[in-house]
Each structure stands twice: as C-alpha cells, then as structure tokens.
Coordinates of N, CA and C in Angstrom, one line a residue:
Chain A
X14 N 91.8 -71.1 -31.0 CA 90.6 -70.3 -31.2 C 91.0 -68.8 -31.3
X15 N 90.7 -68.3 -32.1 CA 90.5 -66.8 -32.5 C 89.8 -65.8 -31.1
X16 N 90.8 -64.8 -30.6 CA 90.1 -63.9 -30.0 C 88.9 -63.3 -30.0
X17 N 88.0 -62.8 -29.9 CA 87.1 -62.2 -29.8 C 86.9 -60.7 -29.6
X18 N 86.9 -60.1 -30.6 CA 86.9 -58.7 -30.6 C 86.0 -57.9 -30.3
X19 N 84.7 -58.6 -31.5 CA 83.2 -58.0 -31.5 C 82.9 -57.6 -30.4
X20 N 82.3 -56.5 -29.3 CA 82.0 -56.6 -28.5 C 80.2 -57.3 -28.0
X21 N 79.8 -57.2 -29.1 CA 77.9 -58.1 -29.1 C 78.4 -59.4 -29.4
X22 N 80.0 -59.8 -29.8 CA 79.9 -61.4 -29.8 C 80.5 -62.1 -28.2
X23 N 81.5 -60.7 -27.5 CA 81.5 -61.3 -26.6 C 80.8 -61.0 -25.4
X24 N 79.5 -60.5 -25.9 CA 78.4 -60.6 -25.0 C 77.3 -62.0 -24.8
X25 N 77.8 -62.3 -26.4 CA 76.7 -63.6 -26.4 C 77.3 -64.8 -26.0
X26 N 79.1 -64.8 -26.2 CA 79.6 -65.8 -25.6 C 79.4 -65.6 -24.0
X27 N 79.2 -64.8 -23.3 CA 78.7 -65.0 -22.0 C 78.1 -65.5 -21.7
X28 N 76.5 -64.9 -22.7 CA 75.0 -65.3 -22.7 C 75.7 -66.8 -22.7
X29 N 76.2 -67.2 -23.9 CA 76.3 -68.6 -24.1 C 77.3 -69.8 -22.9
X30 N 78.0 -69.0 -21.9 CA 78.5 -69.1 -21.1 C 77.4 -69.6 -19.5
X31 N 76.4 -68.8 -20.0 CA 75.9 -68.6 -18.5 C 74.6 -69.5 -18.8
X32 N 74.4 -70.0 -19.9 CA 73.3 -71.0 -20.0 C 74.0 -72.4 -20.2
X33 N 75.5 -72.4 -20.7 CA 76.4 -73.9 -20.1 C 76.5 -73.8 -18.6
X34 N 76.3 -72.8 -17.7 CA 76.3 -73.0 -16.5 C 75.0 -73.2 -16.2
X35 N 73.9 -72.8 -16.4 CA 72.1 -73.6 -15.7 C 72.8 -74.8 -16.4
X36 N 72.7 -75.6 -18.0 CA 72.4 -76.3 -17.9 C 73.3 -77.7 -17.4
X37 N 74.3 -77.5 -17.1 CA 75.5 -78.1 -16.1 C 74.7 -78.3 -14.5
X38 N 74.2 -77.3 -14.1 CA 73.9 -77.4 -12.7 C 72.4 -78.1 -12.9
X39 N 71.9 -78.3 -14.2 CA 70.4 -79.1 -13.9 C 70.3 -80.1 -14.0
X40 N 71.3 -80.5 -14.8 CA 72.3 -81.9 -14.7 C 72.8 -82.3 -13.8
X41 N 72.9 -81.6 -12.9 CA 73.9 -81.8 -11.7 C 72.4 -82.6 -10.7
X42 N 71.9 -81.6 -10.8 CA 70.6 -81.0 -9.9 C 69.7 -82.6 -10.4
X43 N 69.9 -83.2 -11.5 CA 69.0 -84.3 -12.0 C 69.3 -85.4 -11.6
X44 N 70.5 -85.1 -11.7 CA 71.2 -86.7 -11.0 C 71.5 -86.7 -9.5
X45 N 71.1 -85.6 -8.8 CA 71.0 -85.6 -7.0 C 69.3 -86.0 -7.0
X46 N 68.9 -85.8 -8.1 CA 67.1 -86.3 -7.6 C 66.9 -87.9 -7.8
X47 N 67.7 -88.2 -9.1 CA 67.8 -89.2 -9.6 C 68.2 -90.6 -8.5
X48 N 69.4 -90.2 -7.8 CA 70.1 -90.5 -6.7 C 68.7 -90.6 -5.1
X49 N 68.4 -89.5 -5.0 CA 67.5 -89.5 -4.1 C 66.2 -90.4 -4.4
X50 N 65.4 -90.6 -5.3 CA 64.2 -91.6 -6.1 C 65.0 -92.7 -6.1
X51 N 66.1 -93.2 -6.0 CA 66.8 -94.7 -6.0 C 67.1 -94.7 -4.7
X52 N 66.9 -94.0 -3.7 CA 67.4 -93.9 -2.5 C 68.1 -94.3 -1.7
X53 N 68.8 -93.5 -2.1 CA 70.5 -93.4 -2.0 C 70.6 -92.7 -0.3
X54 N 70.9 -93.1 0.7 CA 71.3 -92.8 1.6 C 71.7 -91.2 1.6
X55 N 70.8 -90.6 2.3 CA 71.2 -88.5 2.4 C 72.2 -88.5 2.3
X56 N 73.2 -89.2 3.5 CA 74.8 -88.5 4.3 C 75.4 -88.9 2.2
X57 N 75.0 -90.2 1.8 CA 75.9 -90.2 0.8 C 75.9 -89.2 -0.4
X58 N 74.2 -88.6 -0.4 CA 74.1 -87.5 -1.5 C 74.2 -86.5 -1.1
X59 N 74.5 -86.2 -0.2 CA 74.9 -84.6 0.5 C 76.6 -84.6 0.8
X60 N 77.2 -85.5 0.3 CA 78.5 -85.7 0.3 C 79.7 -84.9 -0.4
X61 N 80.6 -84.5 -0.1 CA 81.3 -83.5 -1.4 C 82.2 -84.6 -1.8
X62 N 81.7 -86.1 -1.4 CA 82.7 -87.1 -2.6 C 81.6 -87.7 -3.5
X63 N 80.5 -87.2 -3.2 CA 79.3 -87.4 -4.5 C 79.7 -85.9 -5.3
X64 N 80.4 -86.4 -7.0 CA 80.7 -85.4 -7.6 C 79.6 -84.6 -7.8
X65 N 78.7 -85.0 -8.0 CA 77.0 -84.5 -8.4 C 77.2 -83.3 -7.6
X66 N 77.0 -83.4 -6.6 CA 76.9 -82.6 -5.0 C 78.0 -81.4 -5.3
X67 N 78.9 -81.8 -5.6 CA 80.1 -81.4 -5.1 C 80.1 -80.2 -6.4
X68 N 80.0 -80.3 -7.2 CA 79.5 -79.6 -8.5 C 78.4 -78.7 -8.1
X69 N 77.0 -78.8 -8.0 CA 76.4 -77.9 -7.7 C 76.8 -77.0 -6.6
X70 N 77.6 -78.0 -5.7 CA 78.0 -76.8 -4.3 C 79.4 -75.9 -4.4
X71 N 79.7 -76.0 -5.3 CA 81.2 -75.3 -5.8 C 80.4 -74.2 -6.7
X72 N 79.5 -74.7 -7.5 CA 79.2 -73.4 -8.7 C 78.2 -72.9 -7.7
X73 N 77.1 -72.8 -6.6 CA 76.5 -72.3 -5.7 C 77.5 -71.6 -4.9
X74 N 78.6 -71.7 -4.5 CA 79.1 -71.1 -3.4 C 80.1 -70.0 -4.5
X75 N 80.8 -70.1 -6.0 CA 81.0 -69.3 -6.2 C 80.2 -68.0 -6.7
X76 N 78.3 -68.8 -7.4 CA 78.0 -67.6 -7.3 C 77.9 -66.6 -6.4
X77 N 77.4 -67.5 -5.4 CA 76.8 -66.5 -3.7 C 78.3 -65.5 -3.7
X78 N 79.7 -65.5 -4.0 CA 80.6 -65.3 -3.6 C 80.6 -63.8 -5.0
X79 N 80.7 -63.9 -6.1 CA 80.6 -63.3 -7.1 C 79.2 -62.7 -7.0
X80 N 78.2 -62.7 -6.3 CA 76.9 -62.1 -7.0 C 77.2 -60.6 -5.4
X81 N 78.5 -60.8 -4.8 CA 78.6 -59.9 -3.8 C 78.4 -58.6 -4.9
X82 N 79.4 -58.3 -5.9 CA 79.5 -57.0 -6.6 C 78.1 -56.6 -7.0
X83 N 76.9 -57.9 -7.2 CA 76.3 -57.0 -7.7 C 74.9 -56.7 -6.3
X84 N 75.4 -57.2 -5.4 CA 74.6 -56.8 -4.0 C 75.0 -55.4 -3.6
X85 N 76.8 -55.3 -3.7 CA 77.0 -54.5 -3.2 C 76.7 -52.7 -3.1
X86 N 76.8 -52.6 -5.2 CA 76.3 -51.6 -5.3 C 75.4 -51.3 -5.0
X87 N 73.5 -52.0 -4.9 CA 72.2 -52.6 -4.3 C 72.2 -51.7 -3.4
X88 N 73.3 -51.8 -2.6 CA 73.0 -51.6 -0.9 C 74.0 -50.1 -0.7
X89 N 74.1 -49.5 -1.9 CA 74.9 -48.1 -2.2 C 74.0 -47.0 -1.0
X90 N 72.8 -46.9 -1.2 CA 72.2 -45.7 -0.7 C 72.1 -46.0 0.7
X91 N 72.3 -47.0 1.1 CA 72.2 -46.9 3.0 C 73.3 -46.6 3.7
X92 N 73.1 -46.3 4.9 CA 74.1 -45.9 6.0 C 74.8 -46.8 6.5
X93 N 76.3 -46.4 6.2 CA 77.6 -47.0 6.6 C 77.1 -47.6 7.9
X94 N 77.9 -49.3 8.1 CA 77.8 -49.2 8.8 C 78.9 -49.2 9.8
X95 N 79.3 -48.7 11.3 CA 80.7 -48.1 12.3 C 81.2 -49.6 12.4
X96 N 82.3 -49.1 12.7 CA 83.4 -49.9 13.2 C 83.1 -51.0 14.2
X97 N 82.5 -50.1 15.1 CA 81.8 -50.6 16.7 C 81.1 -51.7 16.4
X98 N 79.8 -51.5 15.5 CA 78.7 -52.2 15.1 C 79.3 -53.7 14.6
X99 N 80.2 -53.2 13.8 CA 80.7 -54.5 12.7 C 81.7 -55.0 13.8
X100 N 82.4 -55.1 14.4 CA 83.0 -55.6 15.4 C 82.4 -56.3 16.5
X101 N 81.2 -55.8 16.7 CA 80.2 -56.4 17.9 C 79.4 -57.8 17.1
X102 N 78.9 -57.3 15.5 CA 78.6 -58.6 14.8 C 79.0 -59.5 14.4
X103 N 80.8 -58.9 14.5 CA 81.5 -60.2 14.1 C 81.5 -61.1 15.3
X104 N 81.7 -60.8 16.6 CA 82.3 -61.2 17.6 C 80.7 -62.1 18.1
X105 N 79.7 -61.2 17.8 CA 78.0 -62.0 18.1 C 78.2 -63.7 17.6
X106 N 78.5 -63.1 15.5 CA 78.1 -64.8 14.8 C 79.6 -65.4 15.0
X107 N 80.4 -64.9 15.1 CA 81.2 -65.8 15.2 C 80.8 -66.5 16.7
X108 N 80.2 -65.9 18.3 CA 79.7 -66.9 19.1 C 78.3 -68.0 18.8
X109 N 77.9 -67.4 17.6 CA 76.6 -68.1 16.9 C 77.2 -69.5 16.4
X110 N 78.1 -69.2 15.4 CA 78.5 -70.3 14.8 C 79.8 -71.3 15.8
X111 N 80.4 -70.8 16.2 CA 81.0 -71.4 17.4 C 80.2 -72.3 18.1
X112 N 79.0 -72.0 18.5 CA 78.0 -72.8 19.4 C 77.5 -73.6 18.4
X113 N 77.4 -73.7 17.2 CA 76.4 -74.0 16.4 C 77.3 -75.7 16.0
X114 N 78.8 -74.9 16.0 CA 79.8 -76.5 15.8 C 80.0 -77.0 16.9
X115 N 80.2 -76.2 17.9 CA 80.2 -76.9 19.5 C 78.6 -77.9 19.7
X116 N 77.7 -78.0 19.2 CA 76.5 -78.3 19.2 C 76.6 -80.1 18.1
X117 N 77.0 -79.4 17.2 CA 77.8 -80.4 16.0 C 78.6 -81.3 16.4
X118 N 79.3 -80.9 17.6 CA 80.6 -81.8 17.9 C 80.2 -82.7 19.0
X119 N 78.8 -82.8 19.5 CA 78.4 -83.3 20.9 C 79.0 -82.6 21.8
X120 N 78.6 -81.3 21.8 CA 79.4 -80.4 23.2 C 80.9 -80.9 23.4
X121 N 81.7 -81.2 22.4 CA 83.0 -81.3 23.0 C 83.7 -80.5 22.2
X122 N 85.5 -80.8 22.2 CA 86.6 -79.9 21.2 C 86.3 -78.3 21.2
X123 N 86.3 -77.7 22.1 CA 85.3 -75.9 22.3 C 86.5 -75.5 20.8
X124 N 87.5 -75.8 21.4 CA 88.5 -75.5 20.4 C 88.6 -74.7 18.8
X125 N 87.9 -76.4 18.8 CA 88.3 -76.8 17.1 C 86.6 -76.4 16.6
X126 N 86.0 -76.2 17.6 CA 84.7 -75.4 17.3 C 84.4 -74.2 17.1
X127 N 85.7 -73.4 18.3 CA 85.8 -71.9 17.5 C 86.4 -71.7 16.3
X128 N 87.6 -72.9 15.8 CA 88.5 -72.6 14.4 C 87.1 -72.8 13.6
X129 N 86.1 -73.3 13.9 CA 85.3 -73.8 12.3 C 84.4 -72.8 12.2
X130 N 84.0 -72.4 13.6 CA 83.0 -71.0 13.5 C 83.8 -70.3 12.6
X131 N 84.8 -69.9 12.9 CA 85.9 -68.9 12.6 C 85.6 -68.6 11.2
X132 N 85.8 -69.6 10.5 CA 85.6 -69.8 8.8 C 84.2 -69.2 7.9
X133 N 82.9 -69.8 8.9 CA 82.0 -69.3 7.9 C 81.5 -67.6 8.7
X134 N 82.4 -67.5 9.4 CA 82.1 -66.4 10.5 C 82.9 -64.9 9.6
X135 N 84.3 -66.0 8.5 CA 85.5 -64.8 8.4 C 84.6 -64.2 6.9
X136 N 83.9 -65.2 6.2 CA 83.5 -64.8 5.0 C 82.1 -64.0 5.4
X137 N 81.2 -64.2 5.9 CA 80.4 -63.4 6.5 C 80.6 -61.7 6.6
X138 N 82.1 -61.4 7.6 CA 82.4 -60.7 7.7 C 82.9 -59.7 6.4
X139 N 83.9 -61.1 6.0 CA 84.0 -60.5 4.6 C 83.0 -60.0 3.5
X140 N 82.1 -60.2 3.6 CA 81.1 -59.9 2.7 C 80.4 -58.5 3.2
X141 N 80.1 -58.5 4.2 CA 79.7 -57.6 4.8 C 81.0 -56.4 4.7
X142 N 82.2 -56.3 5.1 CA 82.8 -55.1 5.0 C 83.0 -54.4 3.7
X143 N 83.1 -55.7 2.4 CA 83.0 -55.5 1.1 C 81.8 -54.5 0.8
X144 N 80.6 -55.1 1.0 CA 78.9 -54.1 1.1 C 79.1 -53.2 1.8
X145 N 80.1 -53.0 2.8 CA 79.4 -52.0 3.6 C 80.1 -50.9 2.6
X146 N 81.5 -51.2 2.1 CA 82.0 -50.2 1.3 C 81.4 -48.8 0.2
X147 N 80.2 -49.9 0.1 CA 79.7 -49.3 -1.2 C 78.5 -48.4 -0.2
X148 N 78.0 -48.5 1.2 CA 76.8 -47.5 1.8 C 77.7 -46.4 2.1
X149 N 76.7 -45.3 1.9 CA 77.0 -43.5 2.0 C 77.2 -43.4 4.0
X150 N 78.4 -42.2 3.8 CA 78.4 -41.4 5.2 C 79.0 -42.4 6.2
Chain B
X14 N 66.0 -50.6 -23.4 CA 65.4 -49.0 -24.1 C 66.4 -48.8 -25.6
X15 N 65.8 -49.0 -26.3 CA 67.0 -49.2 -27.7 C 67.1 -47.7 -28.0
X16 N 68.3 -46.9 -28.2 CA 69.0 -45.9 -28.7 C 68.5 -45.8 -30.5
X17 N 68.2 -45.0 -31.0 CA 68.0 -45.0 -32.5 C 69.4 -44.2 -33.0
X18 N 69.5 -44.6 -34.6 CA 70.8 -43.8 -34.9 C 70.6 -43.5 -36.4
X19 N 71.2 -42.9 -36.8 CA 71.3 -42.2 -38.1 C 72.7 -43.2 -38.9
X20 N 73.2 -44.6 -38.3 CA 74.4 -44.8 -39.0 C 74.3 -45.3 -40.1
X21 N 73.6 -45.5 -40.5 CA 73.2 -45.9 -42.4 C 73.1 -44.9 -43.2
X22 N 72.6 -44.0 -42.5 CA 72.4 -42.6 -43.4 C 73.6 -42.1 -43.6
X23 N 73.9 -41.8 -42.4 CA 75.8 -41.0 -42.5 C 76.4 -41.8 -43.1
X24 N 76.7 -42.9 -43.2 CA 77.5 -44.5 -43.6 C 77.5 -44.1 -45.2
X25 N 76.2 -44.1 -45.4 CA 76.1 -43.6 -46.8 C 76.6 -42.7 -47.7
X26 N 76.3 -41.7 -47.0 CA 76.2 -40.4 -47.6 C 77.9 -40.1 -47.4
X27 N 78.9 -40.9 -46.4 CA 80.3 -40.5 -46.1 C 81.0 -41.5 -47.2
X28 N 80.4 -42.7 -47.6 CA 80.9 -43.6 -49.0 C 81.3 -44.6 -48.4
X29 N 81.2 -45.2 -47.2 CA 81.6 -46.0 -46.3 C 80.8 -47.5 -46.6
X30 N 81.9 -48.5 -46.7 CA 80.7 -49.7 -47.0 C 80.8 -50.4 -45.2
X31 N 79.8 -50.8 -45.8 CA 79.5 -51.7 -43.6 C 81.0 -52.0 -43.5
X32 N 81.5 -52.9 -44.3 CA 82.3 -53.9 -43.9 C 83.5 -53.0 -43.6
X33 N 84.1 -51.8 -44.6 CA 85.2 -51.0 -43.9 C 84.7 -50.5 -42.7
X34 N 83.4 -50.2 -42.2 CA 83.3 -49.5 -41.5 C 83.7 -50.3 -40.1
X35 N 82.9 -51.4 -40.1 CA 83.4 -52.8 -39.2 C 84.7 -53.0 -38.9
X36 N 85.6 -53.0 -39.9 CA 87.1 -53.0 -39.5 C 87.4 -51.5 -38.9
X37 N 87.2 -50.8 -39.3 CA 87.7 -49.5 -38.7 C 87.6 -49.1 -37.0
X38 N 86.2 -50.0 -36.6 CA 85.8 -49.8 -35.3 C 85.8 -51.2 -34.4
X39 N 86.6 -51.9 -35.4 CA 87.1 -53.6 -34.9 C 85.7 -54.5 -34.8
X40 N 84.7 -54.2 -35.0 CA 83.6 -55.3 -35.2 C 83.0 -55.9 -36.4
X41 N 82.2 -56.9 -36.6 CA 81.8 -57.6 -37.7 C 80.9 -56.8 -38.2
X42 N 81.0 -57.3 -39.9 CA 79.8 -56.7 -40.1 C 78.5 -56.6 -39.8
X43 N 78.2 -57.9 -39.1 CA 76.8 -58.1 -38.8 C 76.8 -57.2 -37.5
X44 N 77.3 -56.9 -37.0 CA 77.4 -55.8 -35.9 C 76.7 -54.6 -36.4
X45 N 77.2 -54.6 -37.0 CA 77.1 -52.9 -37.7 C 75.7 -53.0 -38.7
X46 N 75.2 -53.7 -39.8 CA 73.9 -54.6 -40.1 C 72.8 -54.2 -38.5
X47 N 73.3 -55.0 -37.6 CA 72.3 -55.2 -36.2 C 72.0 -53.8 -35.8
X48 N 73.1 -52.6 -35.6 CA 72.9 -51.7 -35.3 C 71.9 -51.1 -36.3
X49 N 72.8 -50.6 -37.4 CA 71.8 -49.8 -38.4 C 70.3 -50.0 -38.3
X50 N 70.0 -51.6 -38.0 CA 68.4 -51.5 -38.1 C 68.0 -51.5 -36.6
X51 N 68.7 -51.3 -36.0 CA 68.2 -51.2 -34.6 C 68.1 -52.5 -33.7
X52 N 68.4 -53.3 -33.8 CA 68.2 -54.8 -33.2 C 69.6 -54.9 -32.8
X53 N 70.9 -54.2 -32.5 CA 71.2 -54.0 -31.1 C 71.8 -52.8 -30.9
X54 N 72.3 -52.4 -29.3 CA 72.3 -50.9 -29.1 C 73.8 -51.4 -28.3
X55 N 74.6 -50.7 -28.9 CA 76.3 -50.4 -29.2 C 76.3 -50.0 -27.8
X56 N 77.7 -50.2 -26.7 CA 78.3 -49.4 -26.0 C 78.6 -48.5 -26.8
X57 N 79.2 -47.1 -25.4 CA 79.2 -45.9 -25.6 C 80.8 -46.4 -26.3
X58 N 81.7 -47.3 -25.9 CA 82.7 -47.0 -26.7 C 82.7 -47.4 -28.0
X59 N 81.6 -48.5 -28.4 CA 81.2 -48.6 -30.1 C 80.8 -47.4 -30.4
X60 N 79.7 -46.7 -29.7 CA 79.2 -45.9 -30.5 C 80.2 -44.7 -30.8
X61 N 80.7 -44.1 -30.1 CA 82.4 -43.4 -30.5 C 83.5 -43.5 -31.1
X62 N 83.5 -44.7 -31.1 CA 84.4 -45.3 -31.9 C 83.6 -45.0 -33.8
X63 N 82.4 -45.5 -33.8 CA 82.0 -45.0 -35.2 C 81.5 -44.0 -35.4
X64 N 81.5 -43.1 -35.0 CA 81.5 -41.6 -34.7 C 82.8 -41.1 -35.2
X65 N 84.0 -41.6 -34.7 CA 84.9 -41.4 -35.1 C 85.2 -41.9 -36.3
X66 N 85.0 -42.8 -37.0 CA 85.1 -43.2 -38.2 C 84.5 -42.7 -39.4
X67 N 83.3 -42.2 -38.7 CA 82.5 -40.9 -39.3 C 82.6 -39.9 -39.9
X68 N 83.5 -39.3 -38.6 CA 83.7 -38.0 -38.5 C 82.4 -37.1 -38.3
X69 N 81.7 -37.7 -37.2 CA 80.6 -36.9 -36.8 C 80.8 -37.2 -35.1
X70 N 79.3 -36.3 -34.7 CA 79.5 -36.3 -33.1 C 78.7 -37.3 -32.6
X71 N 78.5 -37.7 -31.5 CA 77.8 -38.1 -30.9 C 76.0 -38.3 -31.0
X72 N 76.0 -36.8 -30.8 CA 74.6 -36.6 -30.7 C 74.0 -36.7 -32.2
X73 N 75.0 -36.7 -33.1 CA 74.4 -36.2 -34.3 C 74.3 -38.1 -34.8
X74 N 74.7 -38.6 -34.4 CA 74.6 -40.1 -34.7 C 73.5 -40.9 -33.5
X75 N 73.8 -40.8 -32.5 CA 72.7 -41.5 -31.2 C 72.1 -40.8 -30.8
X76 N 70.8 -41.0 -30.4 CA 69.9 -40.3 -29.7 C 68.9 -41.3 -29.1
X77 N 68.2 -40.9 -28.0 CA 67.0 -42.2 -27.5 C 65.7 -41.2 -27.3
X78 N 64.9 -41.6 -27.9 CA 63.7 -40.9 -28.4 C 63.4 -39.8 -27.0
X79 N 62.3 -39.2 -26.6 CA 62.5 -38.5 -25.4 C 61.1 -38.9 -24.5
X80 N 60.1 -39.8 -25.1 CA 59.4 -40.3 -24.0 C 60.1 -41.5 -23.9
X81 N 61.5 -42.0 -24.5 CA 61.5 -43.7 -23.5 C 62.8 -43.1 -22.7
X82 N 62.8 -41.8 -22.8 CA 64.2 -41.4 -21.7 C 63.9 -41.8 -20.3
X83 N 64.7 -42.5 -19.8 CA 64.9 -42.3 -17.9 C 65.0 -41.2 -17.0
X84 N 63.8 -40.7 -16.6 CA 64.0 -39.5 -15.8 C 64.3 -39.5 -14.4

C-alpha cells in the first residue's frame, strides 16, 4: 500500500480507523449480549478466555490508558498537586485496594494482596503524576 | 469555524493549474478542489506550504471572517 501523504486523507483514514474500532467493539459488545440472552454463565462471560470479553476489555483499557493525553491537558488550569499529597494518596489506595484483594482472597495471602493492590494502585498513580504534569504552580 | 481563502483567485491569476499546485504542496487535487470551495480548512502547515507556492503571505491567502473569530 502506498503511503499517505494528503494530510485530509490521512485524517479520514483515522476517521475511518476509529469507526473500524466502534464497529469492532459493537460486535464484540453483541455477542456478550448475545451470550448473556442464551445464558451463558457470568464467570464464563466476564472471562478474558471469552475472546468477546477479552476484546472489548483490551480496546477499553487501552482507550482509558490513551484518552490520559487528552484529560491531561483538561486539567492544565488547576493547582499542582505536592509531593506530600501524592504520596499520602498513593500509600491511602494502594491500602484501599490492598483490602479490597485481601477481601477477594477470603481474608487470607495479605501478601499476594498487597502485590495485586500494587498493580491497579501503580497505574492510578501513574496517571495521576502524568495529569498532574500538565496543572499550573 | 471554516477559514475562507482567496486560493482560486491567486491560483489563477499566478497560472497555476490545481493539479501542479497539489504536487508542489504534496496533496491531491481534490484537496486543493475541497479547499478552494471551502469544504475543508488546511493546517497551518498546508496553508504555508501553498502560500509558498504562491508566493504570497499568509494573511493575504487565509483569513476567518471576524464575527466567527474566538475571542
């Protein structure tokens, strides 16, 4: 295939990019309903070995992950937030979600409960230091 | 907010057919077609770019009327 030079062609190849992605995830999204009306056991449709699932939750988790740049500028005019602050909230949700897999786990493994908090705790963080980049002062 | 332009007129009056003009600023003709009538509005580096091919300025090619300006 031939590069693309035009710059209004490769705007519409986007356009045309980002309407194969709705209509991929409504598809996706039709056949988890489809699956649910035949009733399909939840644990098995909320599965990431149901590719259906696993599809919408991969293109959902990289928008939320990609749509940071366009939050971040959003959130340009507010006040930085300190060091202190962002340290105190990491250390809060990460005891939030810590409890939340310790809860998960039938109160056992405290462990392997902090490593899992850890995870949705580190992107959290991450997202937040990213945004905070872009507030004033 | 669509930018209006004079590039048909200048296009003209410099002896420029669409299609050289299209190659000169690396887009298709129907690019340059879309612009002229206004049904689409160029980045600043299209619009410079055929400005330069011109041999005119900026202002003297784009402009956006001044009640749909952003104040």
């Amino acid at each position: 295939m031939k590069r693309i030079k035009d710059e209004r062609l490769i705007i519409r190849n986007l356009e045309n990019v980002r309407w194969a992605f709705g209509i991929e995830n409504l598809a996706a999204l039709a056949i988890l309903a489809s699956e649910l009306i035949n009733r399909r056991p939840w644990n098995a449709i909320l599965s990431l070995k149901n590719p259906a699932f696993l599809l919408v939750f991969i293109g959902s988790m990289v928008l939320v992950v990609l749509s940071l740049n366009v939050a971040g500028p959003i959130e340009g005019g507010k006040r930085k937030l300190s060091t202190r602050f962002l340290i105190m909230a990491f250390l809060l949700e990460w005891l939030f979600w810590g409890a939340f897999f310790w809860m998960a786990l039938a109160f056992s493994q405290m462990l392997l409960s902090a490593i899992c908090g850890l995870i949705p705790e580190l992107v959290m963080t991450g997202s937040t230091l990213y945004i905070n980049r872009f507030r004033e002062g | 907010m669509m930018a209006q332009n004079r590039v048909r007129e200048i296009r003209s009056r410099v002896g420029m057919a669409q299609k050289d003009l299209a190659a000169q600023v690396g887009v298709t003709r129907q690019t340059i077609s879309l612009i002229e009538k206004g049904d689409y509005n160029p980045t600043i580096n299209l619009c410079l770019n055929i400005c330069y091919a011109l041999g005119y300025k900026l202002d003297d090619l784009f402009w956006v009327d001044e009640g749909k300006r952003r104040s």
